[in-house]
PDB file of C-alpha atoms in Angstrom:
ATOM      1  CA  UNK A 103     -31.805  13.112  26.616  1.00 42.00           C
ATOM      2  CA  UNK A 104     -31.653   9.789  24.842  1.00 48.00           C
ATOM      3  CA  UNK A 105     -34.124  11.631  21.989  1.00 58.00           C
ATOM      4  CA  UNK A 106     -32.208  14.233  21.410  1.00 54.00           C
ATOM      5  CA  UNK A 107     -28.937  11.939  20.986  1.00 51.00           C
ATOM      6  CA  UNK A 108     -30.644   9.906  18.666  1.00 53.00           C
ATOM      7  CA  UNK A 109     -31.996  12.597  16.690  1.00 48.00           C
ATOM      8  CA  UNK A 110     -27.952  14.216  16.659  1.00 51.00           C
ATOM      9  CA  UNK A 111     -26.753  10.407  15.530  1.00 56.00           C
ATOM     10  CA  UNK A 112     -29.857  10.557  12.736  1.00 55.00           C
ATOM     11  CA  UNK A 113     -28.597  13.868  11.813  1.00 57.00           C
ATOM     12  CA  UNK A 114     -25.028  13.063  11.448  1.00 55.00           C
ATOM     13  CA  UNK A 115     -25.681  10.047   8.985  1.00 59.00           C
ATOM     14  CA  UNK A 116     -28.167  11.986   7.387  1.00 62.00           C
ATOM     15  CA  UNK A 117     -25.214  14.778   6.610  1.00 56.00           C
ATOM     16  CA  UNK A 118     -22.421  12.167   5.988  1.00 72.00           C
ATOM     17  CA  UNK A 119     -20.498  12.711   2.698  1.00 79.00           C
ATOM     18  CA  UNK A 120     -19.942   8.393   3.523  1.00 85.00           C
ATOM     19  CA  UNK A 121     -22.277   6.118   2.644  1.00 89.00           C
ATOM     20  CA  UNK A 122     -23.844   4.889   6.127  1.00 89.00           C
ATOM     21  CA  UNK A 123     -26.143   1.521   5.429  1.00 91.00           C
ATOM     22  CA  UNK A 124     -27.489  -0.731   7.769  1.00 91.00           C
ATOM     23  CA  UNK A 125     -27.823  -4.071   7.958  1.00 91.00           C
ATOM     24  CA  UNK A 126     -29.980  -6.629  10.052  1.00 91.00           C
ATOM     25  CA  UNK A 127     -27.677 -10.119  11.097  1.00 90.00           C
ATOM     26  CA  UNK A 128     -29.295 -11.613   7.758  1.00 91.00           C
ATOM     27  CA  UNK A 129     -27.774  -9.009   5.628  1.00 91.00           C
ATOM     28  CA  UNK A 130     -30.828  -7.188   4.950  1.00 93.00           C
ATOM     29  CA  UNK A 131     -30.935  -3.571   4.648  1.00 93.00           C
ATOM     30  CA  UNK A 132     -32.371  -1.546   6.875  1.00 92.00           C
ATOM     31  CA  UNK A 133     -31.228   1.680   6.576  1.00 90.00           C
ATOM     32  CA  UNK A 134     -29.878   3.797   3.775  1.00 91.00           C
ATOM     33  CA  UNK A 135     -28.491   7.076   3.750  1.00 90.00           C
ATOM     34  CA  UNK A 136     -28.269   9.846   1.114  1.00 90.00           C
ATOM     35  CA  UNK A 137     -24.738   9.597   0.407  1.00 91.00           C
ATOM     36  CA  UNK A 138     -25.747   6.030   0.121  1.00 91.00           C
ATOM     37  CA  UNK A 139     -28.372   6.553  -2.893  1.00 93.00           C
ATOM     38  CA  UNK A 140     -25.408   8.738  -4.282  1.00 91.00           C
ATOM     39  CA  UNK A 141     -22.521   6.116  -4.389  1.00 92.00           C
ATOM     40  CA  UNK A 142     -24.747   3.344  -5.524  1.00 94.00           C
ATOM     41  CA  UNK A 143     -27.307   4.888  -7.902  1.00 93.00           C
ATOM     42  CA  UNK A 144     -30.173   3.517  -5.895  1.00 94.00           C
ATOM     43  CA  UNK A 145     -32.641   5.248  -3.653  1.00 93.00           C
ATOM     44  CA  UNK A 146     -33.457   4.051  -0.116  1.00 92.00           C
ATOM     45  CA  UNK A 147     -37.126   2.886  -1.514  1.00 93.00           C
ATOM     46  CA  UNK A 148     -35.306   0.844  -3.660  1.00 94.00           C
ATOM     47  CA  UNK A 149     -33.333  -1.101  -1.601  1.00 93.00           C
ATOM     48  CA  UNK A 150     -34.480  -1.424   2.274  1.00 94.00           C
ATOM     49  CA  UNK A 151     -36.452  -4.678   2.658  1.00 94.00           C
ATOM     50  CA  UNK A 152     -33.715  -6.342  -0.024  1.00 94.00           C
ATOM     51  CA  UNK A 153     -30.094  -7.948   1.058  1.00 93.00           C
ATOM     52  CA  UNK A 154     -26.924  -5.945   0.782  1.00 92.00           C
ATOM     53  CA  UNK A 155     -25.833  -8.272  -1.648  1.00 91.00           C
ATOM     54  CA  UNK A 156     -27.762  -6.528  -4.763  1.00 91.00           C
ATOM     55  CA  UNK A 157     -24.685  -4.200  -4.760  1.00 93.00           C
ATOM     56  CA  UNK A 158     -22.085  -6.901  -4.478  1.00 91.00           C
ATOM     57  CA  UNK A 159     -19.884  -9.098  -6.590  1.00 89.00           C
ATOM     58  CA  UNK A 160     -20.789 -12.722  -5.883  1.00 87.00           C
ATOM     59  CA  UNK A 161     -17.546 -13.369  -4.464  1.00 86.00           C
ATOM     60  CA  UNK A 162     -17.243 -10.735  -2.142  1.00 89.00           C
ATOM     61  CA  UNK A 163     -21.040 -12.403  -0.134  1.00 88.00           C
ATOM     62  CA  UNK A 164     -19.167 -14.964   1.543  1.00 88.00           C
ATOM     63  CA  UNK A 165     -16.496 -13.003   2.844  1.00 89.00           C
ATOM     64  CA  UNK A 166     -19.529 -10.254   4.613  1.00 88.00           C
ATOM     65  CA  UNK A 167     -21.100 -13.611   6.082  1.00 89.00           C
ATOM     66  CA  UNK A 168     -17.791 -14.066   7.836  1.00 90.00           C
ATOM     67  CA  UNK A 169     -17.571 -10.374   9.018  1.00 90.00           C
ATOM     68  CA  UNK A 170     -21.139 -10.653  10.283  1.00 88.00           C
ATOM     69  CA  UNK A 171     -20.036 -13.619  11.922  1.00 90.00           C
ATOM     70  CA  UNK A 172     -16.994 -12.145  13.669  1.00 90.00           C
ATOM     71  CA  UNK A 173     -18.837  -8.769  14.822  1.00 89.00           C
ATOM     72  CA  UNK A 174     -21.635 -11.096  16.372  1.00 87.00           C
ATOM     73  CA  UNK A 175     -19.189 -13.015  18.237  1.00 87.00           C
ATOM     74  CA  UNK A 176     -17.024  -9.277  19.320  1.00 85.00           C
ATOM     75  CA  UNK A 177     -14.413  -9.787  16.997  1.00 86.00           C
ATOM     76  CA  UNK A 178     -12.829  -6.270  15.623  1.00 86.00           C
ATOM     77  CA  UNK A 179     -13.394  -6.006  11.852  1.00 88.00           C
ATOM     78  CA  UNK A 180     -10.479  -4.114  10.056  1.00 90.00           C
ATOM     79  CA  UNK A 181     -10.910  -1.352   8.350  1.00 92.00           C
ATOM     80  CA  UNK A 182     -10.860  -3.040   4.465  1.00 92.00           C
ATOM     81  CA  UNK A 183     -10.947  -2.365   0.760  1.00 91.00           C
ATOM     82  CA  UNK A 184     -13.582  -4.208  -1.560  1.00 92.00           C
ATOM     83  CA  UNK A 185     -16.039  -3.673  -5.148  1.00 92.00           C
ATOM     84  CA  UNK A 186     -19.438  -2.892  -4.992  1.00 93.00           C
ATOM     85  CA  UNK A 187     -21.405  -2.475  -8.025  1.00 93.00           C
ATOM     86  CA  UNK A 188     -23.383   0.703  -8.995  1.00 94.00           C
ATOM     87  CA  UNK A 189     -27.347   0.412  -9.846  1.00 93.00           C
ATOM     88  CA  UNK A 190     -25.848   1.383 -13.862  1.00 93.00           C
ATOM     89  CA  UNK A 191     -23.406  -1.820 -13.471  1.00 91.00           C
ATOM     90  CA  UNK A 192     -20.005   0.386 -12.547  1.00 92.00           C
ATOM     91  CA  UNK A 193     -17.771  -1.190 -10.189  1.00 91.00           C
ATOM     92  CA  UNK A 194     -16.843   0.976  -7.065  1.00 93.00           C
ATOM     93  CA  UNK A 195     -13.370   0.852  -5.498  1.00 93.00           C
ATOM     94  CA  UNK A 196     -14.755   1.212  -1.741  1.00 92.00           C
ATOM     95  CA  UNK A 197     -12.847   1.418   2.038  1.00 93.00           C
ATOM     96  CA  UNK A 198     -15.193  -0.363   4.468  1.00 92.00           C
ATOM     97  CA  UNK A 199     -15.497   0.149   8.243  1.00 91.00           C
ATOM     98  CA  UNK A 200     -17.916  -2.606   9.858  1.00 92.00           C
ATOM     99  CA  UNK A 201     -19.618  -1.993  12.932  1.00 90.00           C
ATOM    100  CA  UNK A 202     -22.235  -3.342  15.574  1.00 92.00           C
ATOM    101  CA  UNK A 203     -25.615  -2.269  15.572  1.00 88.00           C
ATOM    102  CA  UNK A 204     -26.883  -2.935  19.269  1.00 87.00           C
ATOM    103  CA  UNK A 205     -30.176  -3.453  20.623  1.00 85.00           C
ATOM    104  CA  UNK A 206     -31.548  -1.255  24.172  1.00 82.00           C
ATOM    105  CA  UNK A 207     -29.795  -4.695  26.319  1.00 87.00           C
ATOM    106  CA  UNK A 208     -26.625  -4.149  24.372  1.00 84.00           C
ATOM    107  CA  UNK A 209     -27.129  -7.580  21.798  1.00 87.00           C
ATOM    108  CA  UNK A 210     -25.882  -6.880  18.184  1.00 89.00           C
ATOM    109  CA  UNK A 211     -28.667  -7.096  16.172  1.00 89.00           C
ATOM    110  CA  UNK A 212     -27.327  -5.795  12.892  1.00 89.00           C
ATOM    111  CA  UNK A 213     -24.255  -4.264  11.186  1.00 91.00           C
ATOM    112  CA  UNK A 214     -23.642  -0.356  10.274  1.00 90.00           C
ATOM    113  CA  UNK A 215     -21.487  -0.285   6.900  1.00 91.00           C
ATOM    114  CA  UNK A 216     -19.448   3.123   6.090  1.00 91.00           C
ATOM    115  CA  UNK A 217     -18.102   2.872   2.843  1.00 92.00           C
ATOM    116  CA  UNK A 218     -15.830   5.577   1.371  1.00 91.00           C
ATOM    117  CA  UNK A 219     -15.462   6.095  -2.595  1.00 92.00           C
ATOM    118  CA  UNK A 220     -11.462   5.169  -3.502  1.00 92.00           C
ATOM    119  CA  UNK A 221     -11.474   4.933  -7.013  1.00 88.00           C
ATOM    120  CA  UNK A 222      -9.833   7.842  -7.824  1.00 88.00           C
ATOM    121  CA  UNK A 223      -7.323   6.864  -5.581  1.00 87.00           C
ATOM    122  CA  UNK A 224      -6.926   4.246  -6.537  1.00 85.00           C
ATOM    123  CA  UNK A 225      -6.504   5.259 -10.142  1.00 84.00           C
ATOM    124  CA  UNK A 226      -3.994   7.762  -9.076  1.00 84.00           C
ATOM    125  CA  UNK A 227      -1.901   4.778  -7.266  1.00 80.00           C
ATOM    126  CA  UNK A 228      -1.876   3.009 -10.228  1.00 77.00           C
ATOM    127  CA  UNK A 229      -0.968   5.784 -12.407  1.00 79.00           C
ATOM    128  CA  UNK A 230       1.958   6.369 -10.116  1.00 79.00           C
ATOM    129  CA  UNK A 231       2.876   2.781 -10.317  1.00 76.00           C
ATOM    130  CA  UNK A 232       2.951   2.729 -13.834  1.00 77.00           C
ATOM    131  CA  UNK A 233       5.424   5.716 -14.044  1.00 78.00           C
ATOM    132  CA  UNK A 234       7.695   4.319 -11.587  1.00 76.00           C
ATOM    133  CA  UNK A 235       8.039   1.467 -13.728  1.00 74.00           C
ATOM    134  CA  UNK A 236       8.781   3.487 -16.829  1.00 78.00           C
ATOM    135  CA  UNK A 237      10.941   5.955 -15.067  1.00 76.00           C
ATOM    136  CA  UNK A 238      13.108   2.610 -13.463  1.00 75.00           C
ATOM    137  CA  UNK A 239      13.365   0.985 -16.734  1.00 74.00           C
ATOM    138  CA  UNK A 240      14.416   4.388 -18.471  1.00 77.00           C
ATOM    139  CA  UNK A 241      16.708   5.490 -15.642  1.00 79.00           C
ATOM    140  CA  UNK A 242      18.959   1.706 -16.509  1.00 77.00           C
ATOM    141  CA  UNK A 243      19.209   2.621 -19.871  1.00 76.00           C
ATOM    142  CA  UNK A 244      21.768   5.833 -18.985  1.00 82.00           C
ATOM    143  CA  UNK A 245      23.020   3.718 -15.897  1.00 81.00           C
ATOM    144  CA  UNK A 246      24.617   0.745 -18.009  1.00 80.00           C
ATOM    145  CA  UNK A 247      26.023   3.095 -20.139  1.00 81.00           C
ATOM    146  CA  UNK A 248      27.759   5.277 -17.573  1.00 82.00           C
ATOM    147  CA  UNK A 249      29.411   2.009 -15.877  1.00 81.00           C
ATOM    148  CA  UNK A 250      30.205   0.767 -18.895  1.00 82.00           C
ATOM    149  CA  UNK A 251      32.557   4.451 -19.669  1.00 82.00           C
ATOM    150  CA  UNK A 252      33.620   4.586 -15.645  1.00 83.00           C
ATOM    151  CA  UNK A 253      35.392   0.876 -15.884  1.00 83.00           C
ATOM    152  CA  UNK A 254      36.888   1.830 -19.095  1.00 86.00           C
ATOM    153  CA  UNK A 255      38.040   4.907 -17.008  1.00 85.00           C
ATOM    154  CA  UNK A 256      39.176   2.674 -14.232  1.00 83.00           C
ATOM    155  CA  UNK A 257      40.908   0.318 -16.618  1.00 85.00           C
ATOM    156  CA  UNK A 258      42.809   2.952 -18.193  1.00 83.00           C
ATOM    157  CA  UNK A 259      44.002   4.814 -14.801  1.00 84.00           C
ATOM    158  CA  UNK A 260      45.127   1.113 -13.471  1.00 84.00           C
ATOM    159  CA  UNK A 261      47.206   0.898 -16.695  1.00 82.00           C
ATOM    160  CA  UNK A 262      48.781   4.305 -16.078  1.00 82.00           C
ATOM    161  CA  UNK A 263      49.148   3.887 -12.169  1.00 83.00           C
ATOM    162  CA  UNK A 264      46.896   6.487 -11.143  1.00 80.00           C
ATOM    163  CA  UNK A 265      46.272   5.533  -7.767  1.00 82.00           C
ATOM    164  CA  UNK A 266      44.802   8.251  -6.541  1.00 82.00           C
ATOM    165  CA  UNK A 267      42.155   8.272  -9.873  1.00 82.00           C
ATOM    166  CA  UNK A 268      41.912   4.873  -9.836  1.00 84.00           C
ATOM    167  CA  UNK A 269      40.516   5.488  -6.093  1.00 84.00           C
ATOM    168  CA  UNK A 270      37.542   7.663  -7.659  1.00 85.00           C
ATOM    169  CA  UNK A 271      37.176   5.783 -10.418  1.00 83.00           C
ATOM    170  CA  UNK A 272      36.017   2.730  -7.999  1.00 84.00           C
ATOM    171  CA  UNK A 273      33.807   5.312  -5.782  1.00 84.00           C
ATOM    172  CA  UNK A 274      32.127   6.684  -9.173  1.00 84.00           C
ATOM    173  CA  UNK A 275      31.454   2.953 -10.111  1.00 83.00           C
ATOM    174  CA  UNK A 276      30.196   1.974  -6.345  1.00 83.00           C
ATOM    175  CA  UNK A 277      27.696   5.254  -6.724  1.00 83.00           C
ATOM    176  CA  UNK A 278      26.641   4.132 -10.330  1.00 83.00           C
ATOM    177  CA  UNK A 279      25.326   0.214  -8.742  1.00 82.00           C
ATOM    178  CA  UNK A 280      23.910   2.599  -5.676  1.00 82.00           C
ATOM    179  CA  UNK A 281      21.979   4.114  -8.010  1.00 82.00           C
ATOM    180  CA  UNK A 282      20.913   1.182 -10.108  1.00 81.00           C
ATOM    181  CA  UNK A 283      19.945  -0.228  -7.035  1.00 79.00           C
ATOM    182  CA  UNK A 284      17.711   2.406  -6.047  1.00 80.00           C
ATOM    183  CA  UNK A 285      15.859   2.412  -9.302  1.00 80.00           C
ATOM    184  CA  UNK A 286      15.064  -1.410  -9.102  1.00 77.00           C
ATOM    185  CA  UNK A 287      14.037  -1.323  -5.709  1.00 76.00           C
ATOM    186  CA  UNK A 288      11.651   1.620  -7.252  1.00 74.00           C
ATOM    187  CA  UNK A 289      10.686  -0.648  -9.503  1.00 73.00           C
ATOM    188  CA  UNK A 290      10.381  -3.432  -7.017  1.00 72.00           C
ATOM    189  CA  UNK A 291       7.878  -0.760  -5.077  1.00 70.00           C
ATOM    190  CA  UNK A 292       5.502  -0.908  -8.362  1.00 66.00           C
ATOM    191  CA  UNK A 293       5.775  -4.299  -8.542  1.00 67.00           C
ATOM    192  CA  UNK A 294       4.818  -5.058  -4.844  1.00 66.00           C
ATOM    193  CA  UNK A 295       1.712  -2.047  -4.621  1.00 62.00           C
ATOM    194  CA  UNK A 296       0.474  -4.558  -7.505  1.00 59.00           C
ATOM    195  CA  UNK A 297       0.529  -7.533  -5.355  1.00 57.00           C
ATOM    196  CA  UNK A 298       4.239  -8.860  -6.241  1.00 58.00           C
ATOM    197  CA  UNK A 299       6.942  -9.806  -3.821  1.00 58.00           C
ATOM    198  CA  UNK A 300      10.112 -10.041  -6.112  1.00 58.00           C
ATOM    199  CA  UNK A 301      12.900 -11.218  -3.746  1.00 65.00           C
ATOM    200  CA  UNK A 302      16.369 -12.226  -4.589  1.00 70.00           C
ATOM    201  CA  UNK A 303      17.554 -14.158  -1.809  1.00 74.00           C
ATOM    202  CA  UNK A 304      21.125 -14.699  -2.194  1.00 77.00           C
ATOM    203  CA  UNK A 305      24.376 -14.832   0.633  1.00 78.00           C
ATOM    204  CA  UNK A 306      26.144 -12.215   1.414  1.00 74.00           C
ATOM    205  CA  UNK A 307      28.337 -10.429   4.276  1.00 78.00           C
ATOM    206  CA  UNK A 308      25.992  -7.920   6.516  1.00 78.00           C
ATOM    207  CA  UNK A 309      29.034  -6.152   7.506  1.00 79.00           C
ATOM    208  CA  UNK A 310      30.389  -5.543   4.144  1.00 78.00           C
ATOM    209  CA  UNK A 311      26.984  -4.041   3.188  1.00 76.00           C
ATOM    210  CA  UNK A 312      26.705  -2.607   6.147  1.00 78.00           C
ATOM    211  CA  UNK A 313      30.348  -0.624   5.518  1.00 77.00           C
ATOM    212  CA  UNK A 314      29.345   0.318   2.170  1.00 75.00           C
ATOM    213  CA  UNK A 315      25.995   2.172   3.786  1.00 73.00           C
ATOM    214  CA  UNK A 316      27.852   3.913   5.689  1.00 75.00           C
ATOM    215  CA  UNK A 317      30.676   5.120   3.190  1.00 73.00           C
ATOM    216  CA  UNK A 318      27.702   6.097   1.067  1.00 66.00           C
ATOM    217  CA  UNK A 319      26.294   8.204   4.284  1.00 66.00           C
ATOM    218  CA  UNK A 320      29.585   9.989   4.777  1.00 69.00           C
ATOM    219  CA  UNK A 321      30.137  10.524   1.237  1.00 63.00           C
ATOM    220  CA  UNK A 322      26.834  12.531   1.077  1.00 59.00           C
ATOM    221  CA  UNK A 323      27.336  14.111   4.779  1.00 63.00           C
ATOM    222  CA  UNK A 324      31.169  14.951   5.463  1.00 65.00           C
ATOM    223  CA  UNK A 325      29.824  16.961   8.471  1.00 69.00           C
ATOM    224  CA  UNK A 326      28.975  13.860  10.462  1.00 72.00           C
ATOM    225  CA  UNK A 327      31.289  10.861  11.684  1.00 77.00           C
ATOM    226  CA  UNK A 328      29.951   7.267  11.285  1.00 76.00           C
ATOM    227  CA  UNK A 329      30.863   4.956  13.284  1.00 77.00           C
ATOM    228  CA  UNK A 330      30.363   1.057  12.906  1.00 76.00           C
ATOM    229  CA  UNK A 331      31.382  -1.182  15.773  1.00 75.00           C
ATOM    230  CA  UNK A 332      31.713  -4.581  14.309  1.00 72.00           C
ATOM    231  CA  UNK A 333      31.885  -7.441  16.484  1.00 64.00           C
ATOM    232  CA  UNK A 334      32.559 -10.438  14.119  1.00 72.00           C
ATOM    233  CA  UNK A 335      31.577 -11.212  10.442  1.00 76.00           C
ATOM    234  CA  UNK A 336      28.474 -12.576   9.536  1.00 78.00           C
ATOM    235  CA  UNK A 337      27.109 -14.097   6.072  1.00 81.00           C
ATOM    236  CA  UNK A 338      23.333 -13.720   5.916  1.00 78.00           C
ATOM    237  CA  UNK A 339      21.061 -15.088   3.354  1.00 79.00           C
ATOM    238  CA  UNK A 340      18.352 -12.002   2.329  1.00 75.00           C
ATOM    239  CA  UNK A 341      17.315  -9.602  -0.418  1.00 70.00           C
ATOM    240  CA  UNK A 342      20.821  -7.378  -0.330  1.00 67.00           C
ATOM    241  CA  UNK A 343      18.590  -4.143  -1.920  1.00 61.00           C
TER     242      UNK A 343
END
């Protein structure tokens, strides 16, 4: 029984469209599969016997050790993105899962790597990032401009004693900054996938944000009823968008 489940588990890496590579505790291959030779330009031959860290970036051997380290000691290793380098000097956007390689009494005596290829996704992320960021800074161009007309609209109604227009006029000019908002917390979106956290802490009253939500809700669904049971005010200090 235990041959045949070893020859389904050889089978199964064999087969693997991931890269399955093995690893002794000093970080020495010891197993290399096909999808393996694909995704790093080298074949098995070529790199069993020699340490995982011929397809590495220098800075990313240090944080393995500690990985090797935790997985010795039981620790879960999460599921996480790094660069390996192709045999033709490439670098590879990779997702890594890490985990134990254990001996007939159950001691780890090595580490199985599964790497996945996320370049292209990766490019693709980016790619979306950068439009976001063109579409947000294009989108404010059309946005200032329609304020800018809607409070000369509001001006003029005031001065005539529109009240009912003058209503409108303040509910086109709210939906105007609700969509500005919304484009810079797009662009805030770009800004964060690429590692930026813009925040603009300032105070404010929760409830009176809270109340404009909600007119925006009903303004969008007059089918429903909101409503907002407000205990007392209270003046917060946070990222209003």
């Amino acid at each position: 029984m235990q041959t045949k489940t070893q020859y389904l588990l050889a089978s199964i890496v064999e087969s693997s469209q991931d890269s399955i590579v093995s690893i002794d505790l000093n970080r020495i291959v010891t197993t290399w599969n096909p999808s393996a030779e694909v995704l790093y330009g080298y074949s098995a031959d070529e790199v069993i016997g020699h340490p995982l860290s011929m397809v590495m970036l220098p800075e990313d051997v240090s944080s393995l050790i500690d990985k090797v380290k935790d997985i010795i000691h039981e620790v879960t290793v999460p599921i996480y993105e790094t660069v390996r380098i192709h045999k033709n000097g490439k670098e590879i956007d990779l997702e890594v899962l890490l985990s134990p390689v254990r001996n007939g009494i159950g001691e780890v005596v090595g580490v199985s790597t599964i790497a996945r290829d996320i370049t292209i996704r990766k490019l693709q992320d980016a790619q979306k990032d950068e439009f976001i960021s063109i579409a947000s800074h294009e989108l404010n161009t059309p946005l200032t401009a329609i304020r800018a007309y809607a409070e000369l609209i509001l001006d003029e109604v005031k001065r005539l004693g529109d009240g009912v227009t003058t209503v409108l006029a303040n509910k086109m000019i709210q939906q105007v900054e609700r969509l500005s908002n919304l484009t810079d917390t797009l662009l805030d979106t770009a800004k964060l996938n690429g590692g930026e956290i813009p925040l603009k802490n300032d105070f404010f009253n929760l409830s009176s944000l809270i109340k404009d939500q909600i007119e925006a809700f009903a303004l969008s669904s007059p089918a429903h009823s909101f409503i907002y049971e407000n205990r007392e005010e209270t003046t917060v200090c946070a990222d209003k968008k």
